[in-house]
Coordinates of N, CA and C in Angstrom, one line a residue:
Chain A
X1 N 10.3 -120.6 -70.1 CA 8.8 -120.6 -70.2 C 8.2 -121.4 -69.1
X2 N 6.9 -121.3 -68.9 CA 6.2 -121.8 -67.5 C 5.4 -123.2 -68.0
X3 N 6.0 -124.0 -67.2 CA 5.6 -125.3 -67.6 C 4.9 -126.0 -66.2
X4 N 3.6 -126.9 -66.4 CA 2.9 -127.3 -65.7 C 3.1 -128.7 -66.2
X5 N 2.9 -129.5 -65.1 CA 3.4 -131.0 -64.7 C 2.5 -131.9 -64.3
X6 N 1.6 -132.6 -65.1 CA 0.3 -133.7 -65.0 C 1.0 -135.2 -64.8
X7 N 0.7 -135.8 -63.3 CA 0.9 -137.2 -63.8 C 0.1 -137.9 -65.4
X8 N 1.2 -138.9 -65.8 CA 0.1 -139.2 -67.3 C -0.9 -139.9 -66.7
X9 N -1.2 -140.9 -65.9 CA -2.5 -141.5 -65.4 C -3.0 -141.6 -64.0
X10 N -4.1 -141.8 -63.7 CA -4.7 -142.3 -62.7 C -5.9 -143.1 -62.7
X11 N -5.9 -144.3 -61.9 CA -7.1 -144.7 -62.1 C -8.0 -145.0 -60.8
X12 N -9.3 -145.2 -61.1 CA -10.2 -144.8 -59.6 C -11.0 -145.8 -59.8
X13 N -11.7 -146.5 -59.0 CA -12.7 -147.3 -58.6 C -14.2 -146.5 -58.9
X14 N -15.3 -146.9 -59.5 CA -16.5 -146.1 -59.3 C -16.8 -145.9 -57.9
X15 N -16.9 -144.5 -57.9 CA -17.6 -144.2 -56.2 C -16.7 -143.7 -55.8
X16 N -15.6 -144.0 -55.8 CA -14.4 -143.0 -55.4 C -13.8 -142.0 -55.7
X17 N -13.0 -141.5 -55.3 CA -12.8 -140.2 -55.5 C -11.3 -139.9 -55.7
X18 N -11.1 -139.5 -57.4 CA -9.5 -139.2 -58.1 C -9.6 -138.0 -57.8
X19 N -8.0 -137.7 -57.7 CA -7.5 -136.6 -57.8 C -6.2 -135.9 -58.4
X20 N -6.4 -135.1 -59.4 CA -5.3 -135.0 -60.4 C -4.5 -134.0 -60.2
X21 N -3.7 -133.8 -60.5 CA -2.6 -132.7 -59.7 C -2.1 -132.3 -60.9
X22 N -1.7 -130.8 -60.5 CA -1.1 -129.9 -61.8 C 0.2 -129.6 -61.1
X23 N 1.5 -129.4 -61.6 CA 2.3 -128.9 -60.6 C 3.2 -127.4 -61.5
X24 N 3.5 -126.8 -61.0 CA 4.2 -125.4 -62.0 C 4.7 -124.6 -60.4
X25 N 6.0 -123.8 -60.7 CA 6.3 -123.2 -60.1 C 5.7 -121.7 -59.4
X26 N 5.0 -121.7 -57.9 CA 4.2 -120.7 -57.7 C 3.1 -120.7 -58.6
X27 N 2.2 -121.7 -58.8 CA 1.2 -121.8 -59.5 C -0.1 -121.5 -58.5
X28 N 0.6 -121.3 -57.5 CA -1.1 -121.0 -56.1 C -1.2 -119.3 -56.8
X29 N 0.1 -118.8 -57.1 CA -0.6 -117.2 -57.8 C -1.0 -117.4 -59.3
X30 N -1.3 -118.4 -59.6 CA -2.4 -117.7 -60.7 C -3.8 -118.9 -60.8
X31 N -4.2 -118.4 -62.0 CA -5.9 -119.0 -61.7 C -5.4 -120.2 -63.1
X32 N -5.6 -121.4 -62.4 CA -6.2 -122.9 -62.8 C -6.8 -122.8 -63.6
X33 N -7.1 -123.7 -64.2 CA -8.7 -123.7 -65.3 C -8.4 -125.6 -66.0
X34 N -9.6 -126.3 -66.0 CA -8.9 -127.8 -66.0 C -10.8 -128.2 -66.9
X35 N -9.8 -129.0 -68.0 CA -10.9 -129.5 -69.3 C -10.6 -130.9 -69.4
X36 N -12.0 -131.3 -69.1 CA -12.0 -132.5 -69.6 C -12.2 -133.1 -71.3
X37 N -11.4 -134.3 -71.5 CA -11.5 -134.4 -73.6 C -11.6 -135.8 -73.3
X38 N -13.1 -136.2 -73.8 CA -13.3 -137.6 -74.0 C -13.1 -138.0 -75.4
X39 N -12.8 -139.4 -75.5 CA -11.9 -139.4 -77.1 C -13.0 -138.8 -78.4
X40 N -12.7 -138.6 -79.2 CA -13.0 -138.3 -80.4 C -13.8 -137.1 -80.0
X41 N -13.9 -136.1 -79.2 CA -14.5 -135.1 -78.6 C -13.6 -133.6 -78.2
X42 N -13.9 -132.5 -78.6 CA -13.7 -131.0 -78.0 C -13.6 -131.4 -76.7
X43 N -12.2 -130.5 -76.1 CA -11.8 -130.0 -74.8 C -13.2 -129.2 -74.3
X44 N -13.3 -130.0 -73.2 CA -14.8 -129.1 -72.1 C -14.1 -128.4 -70.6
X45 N -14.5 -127.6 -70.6 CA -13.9 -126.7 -69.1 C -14.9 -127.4 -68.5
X46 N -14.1 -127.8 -67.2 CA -14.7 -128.2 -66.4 C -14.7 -127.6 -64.8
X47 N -13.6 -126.7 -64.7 CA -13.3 -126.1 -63.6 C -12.7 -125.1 -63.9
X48 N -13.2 -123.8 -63.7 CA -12.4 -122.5 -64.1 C -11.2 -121.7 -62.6
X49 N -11.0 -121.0 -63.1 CA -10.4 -119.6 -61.6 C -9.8 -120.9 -60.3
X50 N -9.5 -121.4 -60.6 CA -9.3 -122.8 -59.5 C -10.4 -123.4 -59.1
X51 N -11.2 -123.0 -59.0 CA -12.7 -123.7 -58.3 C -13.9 -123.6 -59.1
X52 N -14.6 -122.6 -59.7 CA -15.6 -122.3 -60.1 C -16.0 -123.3 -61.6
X53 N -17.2 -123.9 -61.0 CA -17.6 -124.7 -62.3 C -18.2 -124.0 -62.9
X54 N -18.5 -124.2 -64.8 CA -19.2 -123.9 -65.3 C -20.7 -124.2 -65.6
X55 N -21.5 -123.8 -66.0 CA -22.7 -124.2 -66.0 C -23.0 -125.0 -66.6
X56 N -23.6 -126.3 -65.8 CA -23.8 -127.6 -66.5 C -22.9 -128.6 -65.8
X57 N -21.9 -128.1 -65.5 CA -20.8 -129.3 -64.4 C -20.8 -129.6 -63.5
X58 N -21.4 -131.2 -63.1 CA -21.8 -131.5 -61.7 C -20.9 -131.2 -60.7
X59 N -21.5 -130.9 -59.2 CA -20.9 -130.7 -58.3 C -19.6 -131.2 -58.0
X60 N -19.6 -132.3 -58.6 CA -19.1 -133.7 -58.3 C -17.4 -132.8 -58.7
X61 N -17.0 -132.2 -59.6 CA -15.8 -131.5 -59.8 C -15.5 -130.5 -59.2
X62 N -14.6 -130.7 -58.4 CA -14.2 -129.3 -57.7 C -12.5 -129.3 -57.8
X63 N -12.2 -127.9 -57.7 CA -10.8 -127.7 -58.0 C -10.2 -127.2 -56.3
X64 N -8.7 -126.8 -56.6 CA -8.1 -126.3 -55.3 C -6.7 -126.1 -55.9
X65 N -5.8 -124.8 -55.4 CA -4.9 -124.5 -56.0 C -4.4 -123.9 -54.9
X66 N -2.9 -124.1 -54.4 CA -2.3 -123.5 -53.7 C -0.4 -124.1 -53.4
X67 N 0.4 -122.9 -53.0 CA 1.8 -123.3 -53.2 C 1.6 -123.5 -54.9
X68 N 2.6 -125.1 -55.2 CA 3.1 -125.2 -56.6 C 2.3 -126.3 -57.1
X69 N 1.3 -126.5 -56.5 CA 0.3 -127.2 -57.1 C -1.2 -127.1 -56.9
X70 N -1.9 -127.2 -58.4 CA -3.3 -127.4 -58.4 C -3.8 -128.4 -58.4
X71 N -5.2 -129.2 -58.1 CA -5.8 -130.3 -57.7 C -7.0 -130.5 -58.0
X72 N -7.5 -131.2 -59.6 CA -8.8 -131.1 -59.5 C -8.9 -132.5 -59.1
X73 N -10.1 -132.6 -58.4 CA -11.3 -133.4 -57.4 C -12.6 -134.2 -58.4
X74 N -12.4 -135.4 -58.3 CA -13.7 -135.8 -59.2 C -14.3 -136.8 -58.0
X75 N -15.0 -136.4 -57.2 CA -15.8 -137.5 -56.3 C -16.9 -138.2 -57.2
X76 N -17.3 -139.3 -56.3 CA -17.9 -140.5 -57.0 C -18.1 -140.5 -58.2
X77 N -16.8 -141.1 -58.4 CA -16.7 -141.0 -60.0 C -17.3 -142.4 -60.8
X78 N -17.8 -142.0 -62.0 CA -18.8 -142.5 -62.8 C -17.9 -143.1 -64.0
X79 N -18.5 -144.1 -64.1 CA -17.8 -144.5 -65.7 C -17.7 -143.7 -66.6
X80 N -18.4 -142.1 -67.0 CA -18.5 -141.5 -68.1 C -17.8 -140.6 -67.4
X81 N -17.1 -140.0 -66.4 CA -15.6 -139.4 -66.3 C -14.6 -140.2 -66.4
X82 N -14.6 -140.9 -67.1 CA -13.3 -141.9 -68.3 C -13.4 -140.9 -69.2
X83 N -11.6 -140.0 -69.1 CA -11.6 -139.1 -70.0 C -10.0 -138.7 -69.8
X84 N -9.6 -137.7 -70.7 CA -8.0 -137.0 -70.4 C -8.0 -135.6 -69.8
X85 N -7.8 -135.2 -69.0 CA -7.8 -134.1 -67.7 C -7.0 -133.3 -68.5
X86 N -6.9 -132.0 -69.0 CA -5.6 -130.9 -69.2 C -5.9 -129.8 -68.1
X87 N -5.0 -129.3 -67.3 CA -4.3 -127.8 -66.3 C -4.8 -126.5 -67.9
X88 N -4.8 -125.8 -67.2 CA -4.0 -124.6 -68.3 C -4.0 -123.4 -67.4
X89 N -3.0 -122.7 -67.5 CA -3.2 -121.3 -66.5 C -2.6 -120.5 -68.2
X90 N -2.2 -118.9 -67.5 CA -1.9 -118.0 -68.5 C -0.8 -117.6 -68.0
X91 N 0.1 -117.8 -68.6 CA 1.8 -116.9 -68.1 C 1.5 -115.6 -69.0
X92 N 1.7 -114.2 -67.8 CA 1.2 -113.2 -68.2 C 2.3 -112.4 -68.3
X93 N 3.5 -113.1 -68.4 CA 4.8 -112.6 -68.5 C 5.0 -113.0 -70.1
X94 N 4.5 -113.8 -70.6 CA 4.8 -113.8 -72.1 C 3.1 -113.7 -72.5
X95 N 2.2 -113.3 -72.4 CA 1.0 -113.2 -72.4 C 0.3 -114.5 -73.1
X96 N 0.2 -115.5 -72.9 CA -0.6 -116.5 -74.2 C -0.2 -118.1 -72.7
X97 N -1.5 -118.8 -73.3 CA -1.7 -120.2 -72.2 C -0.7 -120.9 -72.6
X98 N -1.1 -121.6 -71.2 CA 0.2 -122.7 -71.3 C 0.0 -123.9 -70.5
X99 N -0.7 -125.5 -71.3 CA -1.8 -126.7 -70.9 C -0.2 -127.5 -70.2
X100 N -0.7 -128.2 -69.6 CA -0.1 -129.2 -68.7 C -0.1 -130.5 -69.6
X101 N 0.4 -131.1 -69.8 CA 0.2 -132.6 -70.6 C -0.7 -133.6 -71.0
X102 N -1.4 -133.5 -69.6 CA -2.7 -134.1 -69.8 C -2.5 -135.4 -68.8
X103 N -3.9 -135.7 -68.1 CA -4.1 -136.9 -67.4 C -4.9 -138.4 -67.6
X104 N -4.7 -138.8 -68.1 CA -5.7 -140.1 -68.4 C -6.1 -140.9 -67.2
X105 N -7.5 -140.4 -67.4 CA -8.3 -140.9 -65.7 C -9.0 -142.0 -66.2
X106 N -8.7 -143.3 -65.6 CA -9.2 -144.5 -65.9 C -10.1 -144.9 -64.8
X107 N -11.3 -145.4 -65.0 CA -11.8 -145.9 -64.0 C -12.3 -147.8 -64.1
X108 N -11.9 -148.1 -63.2 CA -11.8 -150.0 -62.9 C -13.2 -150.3 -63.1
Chain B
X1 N -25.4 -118.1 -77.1 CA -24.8 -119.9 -76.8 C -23.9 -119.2 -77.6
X2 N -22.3 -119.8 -77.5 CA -21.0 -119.0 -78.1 C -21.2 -120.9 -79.1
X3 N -20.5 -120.5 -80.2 CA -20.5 -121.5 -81.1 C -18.9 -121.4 -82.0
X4 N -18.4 -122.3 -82.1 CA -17.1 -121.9 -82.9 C -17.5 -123.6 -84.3
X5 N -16.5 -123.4 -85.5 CA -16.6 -124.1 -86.4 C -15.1 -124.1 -87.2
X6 N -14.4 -124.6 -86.9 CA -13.0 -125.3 -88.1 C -13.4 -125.5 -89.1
X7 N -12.6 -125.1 -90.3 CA -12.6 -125.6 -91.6 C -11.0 -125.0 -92.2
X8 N -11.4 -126.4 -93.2 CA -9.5 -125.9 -93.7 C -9.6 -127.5 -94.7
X9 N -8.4 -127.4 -95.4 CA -7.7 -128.8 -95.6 C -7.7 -130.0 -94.8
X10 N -8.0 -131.3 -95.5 CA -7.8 -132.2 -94.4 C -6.9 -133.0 -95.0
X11 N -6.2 -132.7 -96.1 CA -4.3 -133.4 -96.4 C -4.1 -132.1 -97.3
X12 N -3.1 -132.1 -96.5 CA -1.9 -131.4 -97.1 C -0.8 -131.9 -97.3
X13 N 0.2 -131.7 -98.3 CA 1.3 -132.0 -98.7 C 2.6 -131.2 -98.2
X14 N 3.4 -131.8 -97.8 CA 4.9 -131.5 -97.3 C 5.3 -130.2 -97.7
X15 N 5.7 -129.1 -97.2 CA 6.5 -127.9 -97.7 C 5.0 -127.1 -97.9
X16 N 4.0 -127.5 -98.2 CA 2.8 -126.2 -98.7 C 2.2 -125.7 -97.4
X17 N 1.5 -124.5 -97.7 CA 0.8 -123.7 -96.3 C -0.8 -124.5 -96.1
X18 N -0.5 -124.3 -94.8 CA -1.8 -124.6 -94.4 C -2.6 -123.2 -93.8
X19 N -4.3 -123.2 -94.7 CA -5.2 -122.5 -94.0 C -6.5 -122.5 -93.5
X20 N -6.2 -122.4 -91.9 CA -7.9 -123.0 -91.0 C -8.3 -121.4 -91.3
X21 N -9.5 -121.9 -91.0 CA -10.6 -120.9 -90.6 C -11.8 -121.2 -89.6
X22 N -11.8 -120.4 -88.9 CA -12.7 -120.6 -87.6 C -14.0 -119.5 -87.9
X23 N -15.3 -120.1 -87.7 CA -16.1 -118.8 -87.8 C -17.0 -119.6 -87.0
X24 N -17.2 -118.2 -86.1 CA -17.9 -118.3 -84.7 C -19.1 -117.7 -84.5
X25 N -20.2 -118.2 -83.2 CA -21.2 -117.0 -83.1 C -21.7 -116.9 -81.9
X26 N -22.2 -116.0 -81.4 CA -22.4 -116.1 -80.0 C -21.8 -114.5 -79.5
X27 N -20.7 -114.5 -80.3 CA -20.0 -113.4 -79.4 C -19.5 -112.5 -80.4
X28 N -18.9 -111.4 -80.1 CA -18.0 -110.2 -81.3 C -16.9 -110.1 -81.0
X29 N -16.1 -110.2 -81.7 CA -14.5 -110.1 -81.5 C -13.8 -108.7 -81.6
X30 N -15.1 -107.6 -81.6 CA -14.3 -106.8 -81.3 C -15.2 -106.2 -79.5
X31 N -15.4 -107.4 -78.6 CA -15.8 -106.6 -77.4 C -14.1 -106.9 -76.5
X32 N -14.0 -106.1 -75.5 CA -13.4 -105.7 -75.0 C -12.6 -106.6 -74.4
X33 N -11.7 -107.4 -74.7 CA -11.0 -108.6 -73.7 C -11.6 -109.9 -74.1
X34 N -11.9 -110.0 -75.0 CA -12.2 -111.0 -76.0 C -10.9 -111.6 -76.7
X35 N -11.1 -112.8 -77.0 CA -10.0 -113.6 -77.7 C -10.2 -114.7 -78.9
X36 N -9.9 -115.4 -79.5 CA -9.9 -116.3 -80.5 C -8.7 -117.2 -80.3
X37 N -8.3 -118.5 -80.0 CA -7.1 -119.0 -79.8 C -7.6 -119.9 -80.8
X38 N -5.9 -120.5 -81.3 CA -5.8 -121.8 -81.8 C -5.0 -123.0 -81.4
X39 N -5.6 -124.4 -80.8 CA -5.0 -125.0 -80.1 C -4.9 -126.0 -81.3
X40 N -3.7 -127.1 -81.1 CA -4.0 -128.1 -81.8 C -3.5 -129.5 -80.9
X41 N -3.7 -130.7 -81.4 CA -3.6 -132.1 -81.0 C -3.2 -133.0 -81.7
X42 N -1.9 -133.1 -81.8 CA -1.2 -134.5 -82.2 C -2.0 -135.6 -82.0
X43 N -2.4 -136.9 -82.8 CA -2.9 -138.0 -82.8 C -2.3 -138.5 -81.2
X44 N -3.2 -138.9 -80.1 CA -2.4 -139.6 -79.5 C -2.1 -138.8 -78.5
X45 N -1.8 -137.4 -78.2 CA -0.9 -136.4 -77.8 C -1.7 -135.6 -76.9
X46 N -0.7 -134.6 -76.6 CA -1.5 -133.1 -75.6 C -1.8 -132.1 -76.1
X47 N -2.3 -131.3 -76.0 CA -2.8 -129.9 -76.2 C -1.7 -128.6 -76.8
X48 N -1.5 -128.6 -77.7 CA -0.7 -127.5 -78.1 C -1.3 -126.3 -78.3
X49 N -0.9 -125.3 -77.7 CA -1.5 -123.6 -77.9 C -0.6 -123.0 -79.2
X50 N -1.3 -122.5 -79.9 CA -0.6 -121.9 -81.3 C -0.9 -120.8 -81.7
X51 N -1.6 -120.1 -81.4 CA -2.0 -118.8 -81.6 C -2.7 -117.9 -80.9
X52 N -2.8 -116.8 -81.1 CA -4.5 -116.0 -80.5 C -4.1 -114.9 -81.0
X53 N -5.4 -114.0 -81.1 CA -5.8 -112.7 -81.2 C -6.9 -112.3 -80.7
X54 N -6.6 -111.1 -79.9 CA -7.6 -110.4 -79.4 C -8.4 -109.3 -80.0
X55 N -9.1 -108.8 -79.5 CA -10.4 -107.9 -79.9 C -9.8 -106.7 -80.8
X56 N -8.3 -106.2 -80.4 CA -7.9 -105.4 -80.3 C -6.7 -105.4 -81.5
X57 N -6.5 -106.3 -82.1 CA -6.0 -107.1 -82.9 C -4.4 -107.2 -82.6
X58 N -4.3 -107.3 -81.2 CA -2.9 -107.9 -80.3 C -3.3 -109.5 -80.9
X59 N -1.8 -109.7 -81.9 CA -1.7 -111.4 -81.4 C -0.2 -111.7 -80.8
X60 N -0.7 -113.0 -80.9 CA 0.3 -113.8 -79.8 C 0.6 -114.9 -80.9
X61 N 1.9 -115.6 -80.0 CA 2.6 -116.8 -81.2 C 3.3 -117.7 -79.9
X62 N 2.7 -118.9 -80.5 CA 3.8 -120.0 -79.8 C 5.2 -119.8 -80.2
X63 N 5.9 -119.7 -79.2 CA 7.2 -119.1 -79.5 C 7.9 -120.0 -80.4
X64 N 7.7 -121.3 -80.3 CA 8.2 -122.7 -80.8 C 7.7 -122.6 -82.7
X65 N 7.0 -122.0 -82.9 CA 5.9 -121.8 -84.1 C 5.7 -120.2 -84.3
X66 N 6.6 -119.5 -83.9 CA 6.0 -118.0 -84.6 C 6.4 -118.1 -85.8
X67 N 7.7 -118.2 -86.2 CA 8.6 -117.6 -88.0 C 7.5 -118.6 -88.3
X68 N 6.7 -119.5 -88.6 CA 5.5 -120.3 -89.3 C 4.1 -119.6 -89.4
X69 N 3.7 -119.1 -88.2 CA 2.4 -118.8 -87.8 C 1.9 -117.2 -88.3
X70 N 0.6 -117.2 -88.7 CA -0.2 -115.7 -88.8 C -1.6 -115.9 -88.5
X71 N -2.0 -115.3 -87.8 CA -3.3 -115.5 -87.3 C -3.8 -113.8 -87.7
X72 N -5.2 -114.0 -88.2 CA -5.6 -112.7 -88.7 C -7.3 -112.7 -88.1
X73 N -8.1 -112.2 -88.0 CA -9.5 -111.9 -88.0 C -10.3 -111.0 -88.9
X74 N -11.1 -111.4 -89.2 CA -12.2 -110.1 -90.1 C -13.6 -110.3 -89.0
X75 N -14.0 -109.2 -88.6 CA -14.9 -109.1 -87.5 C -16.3 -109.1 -88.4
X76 N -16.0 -108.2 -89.3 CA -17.4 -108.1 -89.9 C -18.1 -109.9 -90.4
X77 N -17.0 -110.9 -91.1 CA -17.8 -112.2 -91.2 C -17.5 -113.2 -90.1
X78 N -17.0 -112.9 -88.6 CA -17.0 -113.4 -87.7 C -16.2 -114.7 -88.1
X79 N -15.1 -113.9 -88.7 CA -14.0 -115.2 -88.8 C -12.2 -115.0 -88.2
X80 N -11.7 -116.2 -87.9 CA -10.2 -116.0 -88.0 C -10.1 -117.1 -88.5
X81 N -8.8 -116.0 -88.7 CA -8.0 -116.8 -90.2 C -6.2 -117.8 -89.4
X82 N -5.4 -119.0 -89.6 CA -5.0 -119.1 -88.7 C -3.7 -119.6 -90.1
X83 N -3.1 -119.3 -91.0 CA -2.0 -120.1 -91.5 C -0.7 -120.3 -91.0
X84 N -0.2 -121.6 -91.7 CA 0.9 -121.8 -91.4 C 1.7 -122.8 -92.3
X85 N 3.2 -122.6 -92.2 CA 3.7 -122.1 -93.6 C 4.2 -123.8 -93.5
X86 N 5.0 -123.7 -94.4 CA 6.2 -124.8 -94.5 C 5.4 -126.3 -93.6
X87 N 4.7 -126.8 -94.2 CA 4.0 -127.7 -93.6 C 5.1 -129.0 -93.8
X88 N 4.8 -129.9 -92.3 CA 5.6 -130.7 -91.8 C 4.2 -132.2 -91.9
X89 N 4.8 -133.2 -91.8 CA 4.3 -134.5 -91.3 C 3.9 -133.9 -89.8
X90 N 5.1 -133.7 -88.9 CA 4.2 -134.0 -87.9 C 3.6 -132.5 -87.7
X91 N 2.6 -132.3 -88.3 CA 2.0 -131.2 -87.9 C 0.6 -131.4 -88.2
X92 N 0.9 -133.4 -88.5 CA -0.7 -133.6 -88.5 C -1.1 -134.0 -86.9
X93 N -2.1 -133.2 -86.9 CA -3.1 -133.2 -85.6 C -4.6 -132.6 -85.8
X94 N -5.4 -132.6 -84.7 CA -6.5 -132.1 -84.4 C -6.6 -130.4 -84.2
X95 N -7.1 -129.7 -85.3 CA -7.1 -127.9 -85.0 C -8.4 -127.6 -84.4
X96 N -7.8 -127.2 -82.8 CA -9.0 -126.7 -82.5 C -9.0 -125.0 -82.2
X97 N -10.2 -124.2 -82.9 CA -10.3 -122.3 -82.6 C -11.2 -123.0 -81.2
X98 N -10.7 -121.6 -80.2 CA -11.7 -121.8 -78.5 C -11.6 -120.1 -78.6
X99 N -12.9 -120.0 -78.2 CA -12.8 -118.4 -77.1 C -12.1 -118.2 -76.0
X100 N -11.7 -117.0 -76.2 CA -11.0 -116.7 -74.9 C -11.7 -115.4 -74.1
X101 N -12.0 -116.4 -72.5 CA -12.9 -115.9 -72.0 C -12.1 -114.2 -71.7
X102 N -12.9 -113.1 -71.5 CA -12.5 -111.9 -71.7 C -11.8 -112.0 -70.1
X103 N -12.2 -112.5 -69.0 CA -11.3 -112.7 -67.7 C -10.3 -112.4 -67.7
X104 N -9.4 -112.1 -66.4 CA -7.9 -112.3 -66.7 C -7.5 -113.3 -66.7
X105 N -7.9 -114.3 -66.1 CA -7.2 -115.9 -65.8 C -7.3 -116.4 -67.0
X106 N -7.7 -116.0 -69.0 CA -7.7 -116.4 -69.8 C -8.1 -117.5 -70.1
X107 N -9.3 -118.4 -69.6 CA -9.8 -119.3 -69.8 C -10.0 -119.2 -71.2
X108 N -10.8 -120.4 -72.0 CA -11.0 -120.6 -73.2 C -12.4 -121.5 -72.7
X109 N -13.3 -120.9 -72.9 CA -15.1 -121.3 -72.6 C -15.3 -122.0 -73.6
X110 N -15.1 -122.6 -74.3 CA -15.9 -122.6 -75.7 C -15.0 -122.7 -76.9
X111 N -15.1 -124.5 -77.1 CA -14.5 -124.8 -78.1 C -15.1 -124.9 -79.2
X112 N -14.4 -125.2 -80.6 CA -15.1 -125.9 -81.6 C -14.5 -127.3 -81.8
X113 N -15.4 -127.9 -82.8 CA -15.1 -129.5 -83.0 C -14.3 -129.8 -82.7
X114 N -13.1 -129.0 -83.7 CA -11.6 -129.8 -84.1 C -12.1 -130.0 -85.4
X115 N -11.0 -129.9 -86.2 CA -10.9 -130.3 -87.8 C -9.6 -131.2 -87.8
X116 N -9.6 -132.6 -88.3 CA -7.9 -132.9 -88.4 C -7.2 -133.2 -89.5
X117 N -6.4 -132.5 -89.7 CA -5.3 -131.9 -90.9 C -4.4 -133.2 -90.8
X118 N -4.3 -134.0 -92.2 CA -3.3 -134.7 -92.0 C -1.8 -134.2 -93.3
X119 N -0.6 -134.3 -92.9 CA 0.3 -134.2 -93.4 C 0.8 -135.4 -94.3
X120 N 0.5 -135.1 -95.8 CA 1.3 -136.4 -96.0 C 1.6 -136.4 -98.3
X121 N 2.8 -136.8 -98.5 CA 2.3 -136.5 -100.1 C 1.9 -138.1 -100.7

């Protein structure tokens, strides 16, 4: 089965800019999609199709996917992006998703 | 505005079935490339995928959790139905039903709360 690969943490300075990485084999052919889960809180998409945000999600998130790894982007990051990052793409070879572990983005 | 809502048990005892129910609004589960997934969350943990059905009434099973799992829908009261058998300790987590965006890339737009089921006698 198709398994995607999240460091467990990262942590960022306010104003700077984290970046979390997804890794899965030939994962530049399929489409990314990356949710943020602040504790005691529902998983939020934050980045769909590798790039496209949803409505309501600052600029500030941007994705990128290519080769065996995806990369979402959180520029000047804010104390209230203290959260757990999950990947998910869709292995369409067994039809049904398949989340990456998850990232815990700490900010100093 | 798509809306989803968990409900079920929130202790269960060892060896009995567990039954969520998700009832959603916003959308109809029988449009075309439509979905209903069920994720859950270990205390502490990642994201586990456990089920789905689509518009079409195609489901899917975590392979690790099929001989457990049935996922059912009734469209007319905009619900699915998600049991699962032989209940374990650790199978206490966070159940969350998400839409699945009708796309191919299968995103999940739109969660509900989370309900959390705890395992224990």
């Amino acid at each position: 089965s198709y398994v995607l690969t999240q460091p467990p943490s990262v942590s960022v300075a306010p104003g700077q800019t984290a970046r979390i990485t997804c890794g899965g084999n030939n994962i530049g052919s399929k489409s990314v999609h990356w949710y943020q889960q602040k504790p005691g809180q529902a998983p939020v998409l934050v980045v769909y199709d590798d790039s496209d945000r949803p409505s309501g999600i600052p600029e500030r998130f941007s994705g990128s996917n290519s080769g065996n790894t995806a990369t979402l982007t959180i520029s000047r990051v804010e104390a209230g992006d203290e959260a757990d990052y999950y990947c998910q793409v869709w292995d369409s070879s067994s039809d049904h998703p398949v989340f990456g572990g998850g990232t815990k983005v700490t900010v100093l | 505005q798509i809306t989803l809502k968990e409900s079920g048990p929130t202790l269960v005892k060892p060896t009995q079935t567990l039954t969520l129910t998700c009832t959603f609004s916003g959308f109809s589960l029988s449009t075309s490339g439509v979905g209903v997934g069920w994720i859950r969350q270990p205390p502490g943990k990642a994201l586990e995928w456990l089920a789905l059905i689509y518009w079409d009434d195609v489901k899917r099973y975590s392979p690790s959790l099929k001989s457990r799992l049935t996922i059912t829908k009734d469209t007319s009261k905009n619900q699915v139905v998600l049991t699962m058998t032989n209940i374990d300790p650790v199978d206490t987590a966070t159940y969350y039903c998400a839409h699945r965006h009708y796309s191919y890339g299968g995103r999940f737009d739109s969660w509900g709360q989370g309900t959390l089921v705890t395992v224990s006698s």
